[in-house]
Short mmCIF file of N, CA and C in Angstrom, two decimals:
data_model
loop_
_atom_site.label_atom_id
_atom_site.label_comp_id
_atom_site.label_asym_id
_atom_site.label_seq_id
_atom_site.Cartn_x
_atom_site.Cartn_y
_atom_site.Cartn_z
N UNK O 2 0.77 -1.20 -0.02
CA UNK O 2 0.03 -0.06 -0.38
C UNK O 2 0.77 1.22 0.26
N UNK O 3 0.54 1.92 -0.73
CA UNK O 3 1.39 3.66 -0.86
C UNK O 3 0.64 4.36 0.07
N UNK O 4 1.37 5.14 0.88
CA UNK O 4 0.86 5.97 1.73
C UNK O 4 1.40 7.33 1.18
N UNK O 5 0.39 8.14 0.99
CA UNK O 5 0.70 9.65 0.66
C UNK O 5 0.50 10.68 1.58
N UNK O 6 1.15 11.80 1.70
CA UNK O 6 1.15 13.04 2.65
C UNK O 6 1.08 14.12 1.74
N UNK O 7 0.32 14.94 2.40
CA UNK O 7 0.25 16.28 1.61
C UNK O 7 0.50 17.25 2.67
N UNK O 8 1.59 18.16 1.88
CA UNK O 8 2.32 19.38 2.83
C UNK O 8 1.36 20.56 2.32
N UNK O 9 0.81 21.35 3.59
CA UNK O 9 0.09 22.54 3.29
C UNK O 9 0.74 23.67 3.95
N UNK O 10 1.02 24.41 3.53
CA UNK O 10 1.75 25.57 4.77
C UNK O 10 0.87 26.26 5.24
N UNK O 11 1.48 26.28 6.65
CA UNK O 11 0.58 27.05 7.61
C UNK O 11 0.56 28.64 7.98
N UNK O 12 -0.90 28.81 7.46
CA UNK O 12 -0.60 30.38 7.18
C UNK O 12 -1.12 30.75 8.66
N UNK O 13 -0.35 32.12 9.32
CA UNK O 13 -0.23 32.35 10.49
C UNK O 13 -1.60 33.09 10.88
N UNK O 14 -2.61 32.56 11.67
CA UNK O 14 -3.60 32.71 11.95
C UNK O 14 -3.50 34.42 12.53
N UNK O 15 -2.32 34.49 13.19
CA UNK O 15 -1.90 35.64 14.06
C UNK O 15 -2.57 37.04 12.78
N UNK O 16 -1.90 36.48 10.98
CA UNK O 16 -1.73 37.63 10.19
C UNK O 16 -3.12 37.56 9.84
N UNK O 17 -3.83 36.81 9.85
CA UNK O 17 -5.24 36.77 9.57
C UNK O 17 -6.11 37.98 10.77
N UNK O 18 -5.74 37.48 11.85
CA UNK O 18 -6.51 38.29 13.23
C UNK O 18 -6.13 39.78 12.85
N UNK O 19 -4.58 39.92 12.49
CA UNK O 19 -3.85 41.21 12.47
C UNK O 19 -4.85 42.41 11.72
N UNK O 20 -5.05 41.51 10.23
CA UNK O 20 -5.70 42.19 9.51
C UNK O 20 -7.25 42.54 9.57
N UNK O 21 -7.53 41.48 10.24
CA UNK O 21 -9.36 41.51 10.68
C UNK O 21 -9.48 42.84 11.79
N UNK O 22 -8.19 42.93 12.77
CA UNK O 22 -8.34 44.05 14.20
C UNK O 22 -8.04 45.48 13.63
N UNK O 23 -6.96 45.32 12.28
CA UNK O 23 -6.58 47.00 11.94
C UNK O 23 -7.52 47.06 10.90
N UNK O 24 -8.26 46.46 10.38
CA UNK O 24 -9.16 47.08 9.70
C UNK O 24 -10.77 47.27 10.32
N UNK O 25 -10.70 46.66 11.71
CA UNK O 25 -11.78 46.69 12.40
C UNK O 25 -13.48 46.14 11.72
N UNK O 26 -12.49 44.55 11.53
CA UNK O 26 -13.96 43.99 10.65
C UNK O 26 -14.54 43.32 11.89
N UNK O 27 -13.95 42.84 13.02
CA UNK O 27 -14.64 41.82 14.05
C UNK O 27 -15.65 42.87 14.85
N UNK O 28 -16.70 42.57 15.04
CA UNK O 28 -17.18 43.43 16.18
C UNK O 28 -16.24 43.28 17.54
N UNK O 29 -16.49 44.08 18.49
CA UNK O 29 -16.26 44.48 19.74
C UNK O 29 -16.26 43.01 20.64
N UNK O 30 -17.94 42.73 20.11
CA UNK O 30 -18.52 41.25 20.71
C UNK O 30 -18.42 40.15 19.92
N UNK O 31 -17.27 40.25 19.40
CA UNK O 31 -16.63 38.82 19.08
C UNK O 31 -15.84 37.87 19.87
N UNK O 32 -16.22 37.41 20.59
CA UNK O 32 -15.48 36.93 22.27
C UNK O 32 -14.80 35.42 21.53
N UNK O 33 -14.98 34.84 20.68
CA UNK O 33 -14.36 33.53 20.24
C UNK O 33 -13.30 33.66 19.44
N UNK O 34 -12.42 32.69 19.23
CA UNK O 34 -11.41 33.03 18.72
C UNK O 34 -10.21 34.05 18.41
N UNK O 35 -10.54 34.50 19.67
CA UNK O 35 -9.51 36.13 19.82
C UNK O 35 -8.75 35.69 21.14
N UNK O 36 -7.61 36.52 21.07
CA UNK O 36 -6.79 36.46 22.45
C UNK O 36 -7.90 37.58 23.50
N UNK O 37 -7.19 36.76 24.91
CA UNK O 37 -7.17 37.42 25.68
C UNK O 37 -9.07 37.44 25.95
N UNK O 38 -10.04 36.50 25.60
CA UNK O 38 -11.20 37.17 25.18
C UNK O 38 -11.59 35.61 25.65
N UNK O 39 -13.13 35.24 26.19
CA UNK O 39 -13.68 34.06 26.75
C UNK O 39 -15.04 33.97 26.71
N UNK O 40 -15.42 33.38 26.94
CA UNK O 40 -17.03 32.92 27.33
C UNK O 40 -17.01 33.91 28.80
N UNK O 41 -16.46 33.65 29.53
CA UNK O 41 -16.24 34.53 30.69
C UNK O 41 -16.42 35.94 30.49
N UNK O 42 -15.62 36.50 29.61
CA UNK O 42 -15.69 37.69 29.34
C UNK O 42 -16.82 38.45 28.72
N UNK O 43 -17.83 37.12 27.47
CA UNK O 43 -18.97 37.41 27.29
C UNK O 43 -19.69 37.66 28.29
N UNK O 44 -19.97 37.06 28.74
CA UNK O 44 -20.87 37.00 30.08
C UNK O 44 -20.90 38.06 31.06
N UNK O 45 -19.78 38.35 31.39
CA UNK O 45 -19.44 39.53 32.22
C UNK O 45 -19.91 40.81 31.74
N UNK O 46 -20.27 41.26 30.18
CA UNK O 46 -20.43 42.26 29.39
C UNK O 46 -21.41 41.94 28.99
N UNK O 47 -22.20 40.49 29.05
CA UNK O 47 -23.65 40.87 28.97
C UNK O 47 -24.52 41.39 30.42
N UNK O 48 -24.09 40.34 31.65
CA UNK O 48 -24.27 40.80 32.73
C UNK O 48 -24.32 42.69 32.92
N UNK O 49 -23.25 43.20 32.81
CA UNK O 49 -23.29 44.38 33.02
C UNK O 49 -24.12 45.03 31.96
N UNK O 50 -24.21 44.99 30.78
CA UNK O 50 -25.37 45.27 29.81
C UNK O 50 -26.50 45.46 30.36
N UNK O 51 -27.26 44.16 31.23
CA UNK O 51 -28.54 44.09 31.27
C UNK O 51 -28.66 44.97 32.70
N UNK O 52 -27.44 45.23 33.34
CA UNK O 52 -27.57 45.83 34.73
C UNK O 52 -27.87 47.58 34.25
N UNK O 53 -27.02 47.93 33.40
CA UNK O 53 -27.12 49.09 33.10
C UNK O 53 -28.63 49.31 32.44
N UNK O 54 -29.00 48.35 31.55
CA UNK O 54 -30.48 48.72 31.36
C UNK O 54 -31.48 49.01 32.50
N UNK O 55 -31.50 47.59 33.19
CA UNK O 55 -32.23 47.68 34.81
C UNK O 55 -32.05 49.11 35.46
N UNK O 56 -30.76 49.95 35.62
CA UNK O 56 -30.54 50.58 36.36
C UNK O 56 -31.01 52.17 35.30
N UNK O 57 -31.13 52.26 34.09
CA UNK O 57 -31.93 53.03 33.47
C UNK O 57 -33.31 53.18 32.98
N UNK O 58 -33.57 51.81 33.77
CA UNK O 58 -35.06 52.02 33.35
C UNK O 58 -35.34 51.33 32.30
N UNK O 59 -34.76 50.82 31.28
CA UNK O 59 -34.97 50.32 30.25
C UNK O 59 -35.16 48.59 30.34
N UNK O 60 -35.85 48.08 29.18
CA UNK O 60 -36.24 46.71 29.18
C UNK O 60 -35.21 45.90 28.48
N UNK O 61 -34.73 44.91 28.68
CA UNK O 61 -33.86 44.06 27.96
C UNK O 61 -34.04 42.69 27.24
N UNK O 62 -34.02 42.72 25.86
CA UNK O 62 -34.24 41.41 25.24
C UNK O 62 -32.88 41.15 24.64
N UNK O 63 -32.61 39.56 25.13
CA UNK O 63 -31.73 38.71 24.78
C UNK O 63 -31.93 37.54 24.01
N UNK O 64 -31.09 37.13 23.03
CA UNK O 64 -31.50 35.87 21.75
C UNK O 64 -29.95 35.21 21.73
N UNK O 65 -30.19 34.02 22.18
CA UNK O 65 -29.06 33.18 22.00
C UNK O 65 -29.20 32.06 20.83
N UNK O 66 -28.22 32.09 20.24
CA UNK O 66 -28.33 31.38 18.89
C UNK O 66 -27.25 30.40 18.91
N UNK O 67 -27.27 29.13 18.61
CA UNK O 67 -26.18 27.88 18.71
C UNK O 67 -26.43 27.60 17.25
N UNK O 68 -25.40 27.92 16.14
CA UNK O 68 -25.69 27.40 14.83
C UNK O 68 -24.50 25.84 14.89
N UNK O 69 -25.53 25.00 14.77
CA UNK O 69 -25.04 23.48 14.85
C UNK O 69 -24.15 23.39 13.75
N UNK O 70 -22.90 23.10 14.15
CA UNK O 70 -21.86 22.58 12.99
C UNK O 70 -22.07 23.10 12.17
N UNK O 71 -21.74 24.79 12.62
CA UNK O 71 -21.45 25.90 11.72
C UNK O 71 -19.89 25.75 10.32
N UNK O 72 -18.65 25.07 11.20
CA UNK O 72 -17.94 25.14 10.68
C UNK O 72 -18.07 24.20 9.28
N UNK O 73 -18.75 23.19 9.55
CA UNK O 73 -19.03 21.98 8.37
C UNK O 73 -20.14 22.27 7.16
N UNK O 74 -20.77 23.60 7.57
CA UNK O 74 -21.79 24.77 6.71
C UNK O 74 -20.92 25.57 6.19
N UNK O 75 -20.00 25.87 6.01
CA UNK O 75 -19.64 26.69 5.43
C UNK O 75 -19.21 26.33 4.14
N UNK O 76 -20.03 27.61 3.28
CA UNK O 76 -19.64 27.58 1.41
C UNK O 76 -18.53 28.19 0.98
N UNK O 77 -17.52 27.52 0.12
CA UNK O 77 -16.14 27.85 -0.24
C UNK O 77 -16.64 28.90 -0.95
N UNK O 78 -17.38 29.24 -1.78
CA UNK O 78 -17.36 30.48 -2.91
C UNK O 78 -17.86 31.33 -2.19
N UNK O 79 -19.06 31.49 -0.89
CA UNK O 79 -19.08 32.69 -0.41
C UNK O 79 -18.29 33.03 0.84
N UNK O 80 -17.48 31.99 1.59
CA UNK O 80 -16.29 32.61 2.36
C UNK O 80 -15.48 33.21 1.43
N UNK O 81 -14.66 32.93 0.24
CA UNK O 81 -14.12 33.53 -0.40
C UNK O 81 -14.42 34.97 -0.76
N UNK O 82 -15.87 35.07 -1.38
CA UNK O 82 -16.10 36.56 -1.53
C UNK O 82 -16.29 37.06 -0.49
N UNK O 83 -16.66 36.79 0.64
CA UNK O 83 -16.84 37.85 2.13
C UNK O 83 -15.44 37.94 2.39
N UNK O 84 -14.16 37.59 2.28
CA UNK O 84 -12.62 37.29 2.80
C UNK O 84 -12.36 38.97 1.36
N UNK O 85 -12.70 38.47 0.15
CA UNK O 85 -12.51 39.77 -0.74
C UNK O 85 -13.22 40.83 -0.52
N UNK O 86 -14.27 41.13 0.37
CA UNK O 86 -14.91 42.04 0.43
C UNK O 86 -14.35 42.42 1.92
N UNK O 87 -13.58 42.13 2.53
CA UNK O 87 -13.39 42.53 3.76
C UNK O 87 -11.50 42.73 3.40
N UNK O 88 -11.26 42.74 2.12
CA UNK O 88 -9.73 43.51 1.62
C UNK O 88 -8.82 41.96 1.55
N UNK O 89 -9.18 41.13 1.88
CA UNK O 89 -8.23 40.12 1.44
C UNK O 89 -8.22 39.95 0.25
N UNK O 90 -6.93 40.29 -0.71
CA UNK O 90 -6.78 40.05 -2.02
C UNK O 90 -5.35 39.41 -2.65
N UNK O 91 -5.20 39.21 -3.26
CA UNK O 91 -3.73 38.69 -3.99
C UNK O 91 -3.34 37.51 -3.86
N UNK O 92 -2.16 37.30 -3.15
CA UNK O 92 -1.66 36.28 -2.56
C UNK O 92 -2.65 35.72 -1.61
N UNK O 93 -3.00 36.42 -0.63
CA UNK O 93 -3.82 36.06 0.45
C UNK O 93 -4.73 35.02 0.19
N UNK O 94 -5.63 35.57 -0.46
CA UNK O 94 -7.17 35.07 -1.15
C UNK O 94 -7.07 33.85 -2.22
N UNK O 95 -5.55 34.24 -3.04
CA UNK O 95 -5.48 33.05 -4.12
C UNK O 95 -4.83 31.62 -2.81
N UNK O 96 -4.18 32.03 -1.98
CA UNK O 96 -4.10 31.26 -1.09
C UNK O 96 -4.99 30.43 -0.29
N UNK O 97 -5.95 31.25 0.54
CA UNK O 97 -7.06 30.67 0.94
C UNK O 97 -7.88 29.55 0.10
N UNK O 98 -8.37 30.10 -1.60
CA UNK O 98 -8.92 29.56 -2.15
C UNK O 98 -8.04 28.25 -2.64
N UNK O 99 -6.91 28.03 -3.06
CA UNK O 99 -6.10 26.97 -2.80
C UNK O 99 -6.13 26.06 -2.31
N UNK O 100 -6.57 26.55 -0.80
CA UNK O 100 -6.33 25.44 0.09
C UNK O 100 -7.91 24.84 0.48
N UNK O 101 -8.78 25.78 0.02
CA UNK O 101 -10.01 25.23 0.16
C UNK O 101 -10.43 24.32 -1.16
N UNK O 102 -10.04 24.44 -2.56
CA UNK O 102 -10.32 24.46 -3.68
C UNK O 102 -10.10 22.72 -3.58
N UNK O 103 -11.10 21.90 -4.27
CA UNK O 103 -10.90 20.27 -4.55
C UNK O 103 -10.37 19.64 -3.32
N UNK O 104 -10.78 20.16 -1.98
CA UNK O 104 -10.61 19.05 -0.88
C UNK O 104 -11.78 17.82 -1.17
N UNK O 105 -10.81 16.84 -0.59
CA UNK O 105 -11.44 15.76 -0.47
C UNK O 105 -11.29 14.95 1.17
N UNK O 106 -12.75 14.19 1.44
CA UNK O 106 -12.39 13.38 2.27
C UNK O 106 -12.94 12.14 1.82
N UNK O 107 -12.57 10.94 2.91
CA UNK O 107 -13.12 9.87 3.01
C UNK O 107 -13.06 9.52 4.04
N UNK O 108 -13.89 8.50 4.78
CA UNK O 108 -13.92 7.77 5.82
C UNK O 108 -13.15 6.34 5.85
N UNK O 109 -12.46 6.05 6.83
CA UNK O 109 -11.89 4.76 7.15
C UNK O 109 -12.04 3.76 8.33
N UNK O 110 -12.13 3.15 8.58
CA UNK O 110 -12.94 1.96 9.55
C UNK O 110 -12.03 0.75 9.30
N UNK O 111 -11.02 0.20 9.81
CA UNK O 111 -10.27 -0.59 9.98
C UNK O 111 -9.75 -0.87 8.36
N UNK O 112 -9.94 -1.49 7.69
CA UNK O 112 -9.68 -2.13 6.45
C UNK O 112 -10.59 -1.47 5.02
N UNK O 113 -11.96 -0.98 5.73
CA UNK O 113 -12.69 -0.52 4.83
C UNK O 113 -12.32 0.77 4.76
N UNK O 114 -12.81 1.17 3.47
CA UNK O 114 -12.57 2.81 2.97
C UNK O 114 -13.88 3.28 1.94
N UNK O 115 -14.07 4.67 2.21
CA UNK O 115 -15.28 4.78 1.96
C UNK O 115 -14.72 5.48 0.38
N UNK O 116 -15.52 5.78 -0.76
CA UNK O 116 -15.15 6.86 -1.68
C UNK O 116 -14.65 8.26 -1.40
N UNK O 117 -13.84 8.51 -2.11
CA UNK O 117 -13.92 9.85 -1.85
C UNK O 117 -14.54 10.85 -2.37
N UNK O 118 -14.78 12.01 -1.45
CA UNK O 118 -15.84 13.11 -1.89
C UNK O 118 -15.29 14.47 -1.88
N UNK O 119 -15.57 15.16 -2.86
CA UNK O 119 -15.28 16.42 -2.93
C UNK O 119 -15.93 17.38 -1.89
N UNK O 120 -15.29 17.95 -1.06
CA UNK O 120 -15.68 19.07 -0.46
C UNK O 120 -16.13 19.99 -0.55
N UNK O 121 -17.74 20.57 -1.13
CA UNK O 121 -17.57 21.80 -1.12
C UNK O 121 -17.97 23.08 -0.20
N UNK O 122 -18.46 22.55 0.99
CA UNK O 122 -18.56 23.36 1.93
C UNK O 122 -17.65 22.95 2.93
N UNK O 123 -17.59 23.42 4.30
CA UNK O 123 -16.54 23.22 5.36
C UNK O 123 -15.80 24.03 5.25
N UNK O 124 -15.05 24.41 6.46
CA UNK O 124 -13.41 24.95 6.81
C UNK O 124 -12.99 24.05 7.88
N UNK O 125 -11.34 23.59 6.96
CA UNK O 125 -10.42 22.21 7.70
C UNK O 125 -10.88 23.26 9.08
N UNK O 126 -10.54 22.13 10.33
CA UNK O 126 -10.54 22.81 11.51
C UNK O 126 -9.04 21.92 11.87
N UNK O 127 -8.34 22.49 13.25
CA UNK O 127 -7.28 21.52 13.51
C UNK O 127 -6.58 22.43 14.86
N UNK O 128 -5.72 21.83 15.44
CA UNK O 128 -5.28 22.45 16.95
C UNK O 128 -4.30 23.22 16.29
N UNK O 129 -3.57 24.09 17.28
CA UNK O 129 -2.55 25.10 16.60
C UNK O 129 -1.63 24.50 17.31
#
């Protein structure tokens, strides 16, 4: 059996984050995937906002949404258009496009393997 490997350059997450921060693309209320931010910070800000509303004699409405398998449902073409709209161009956008284009996956269980399928949606995930 022939083993194959795919070498993919690791794009620095800090470079993407820096672009998003410098151009104020992310809301200050975006807590996920940001350094020095957490669910605790989100909860603190929520409680603070609710207390301010109460102290000001206002009513507050809160809606919580959990998008199931959000990373698995990201359409590549829409993601690339959004990135372009946020100012990602040239080599950076080309790299992202190449990284997502024609990604294939299969399932293997013991000696059994499924057929490969081309992924037109989903964002590859992993650890740092």
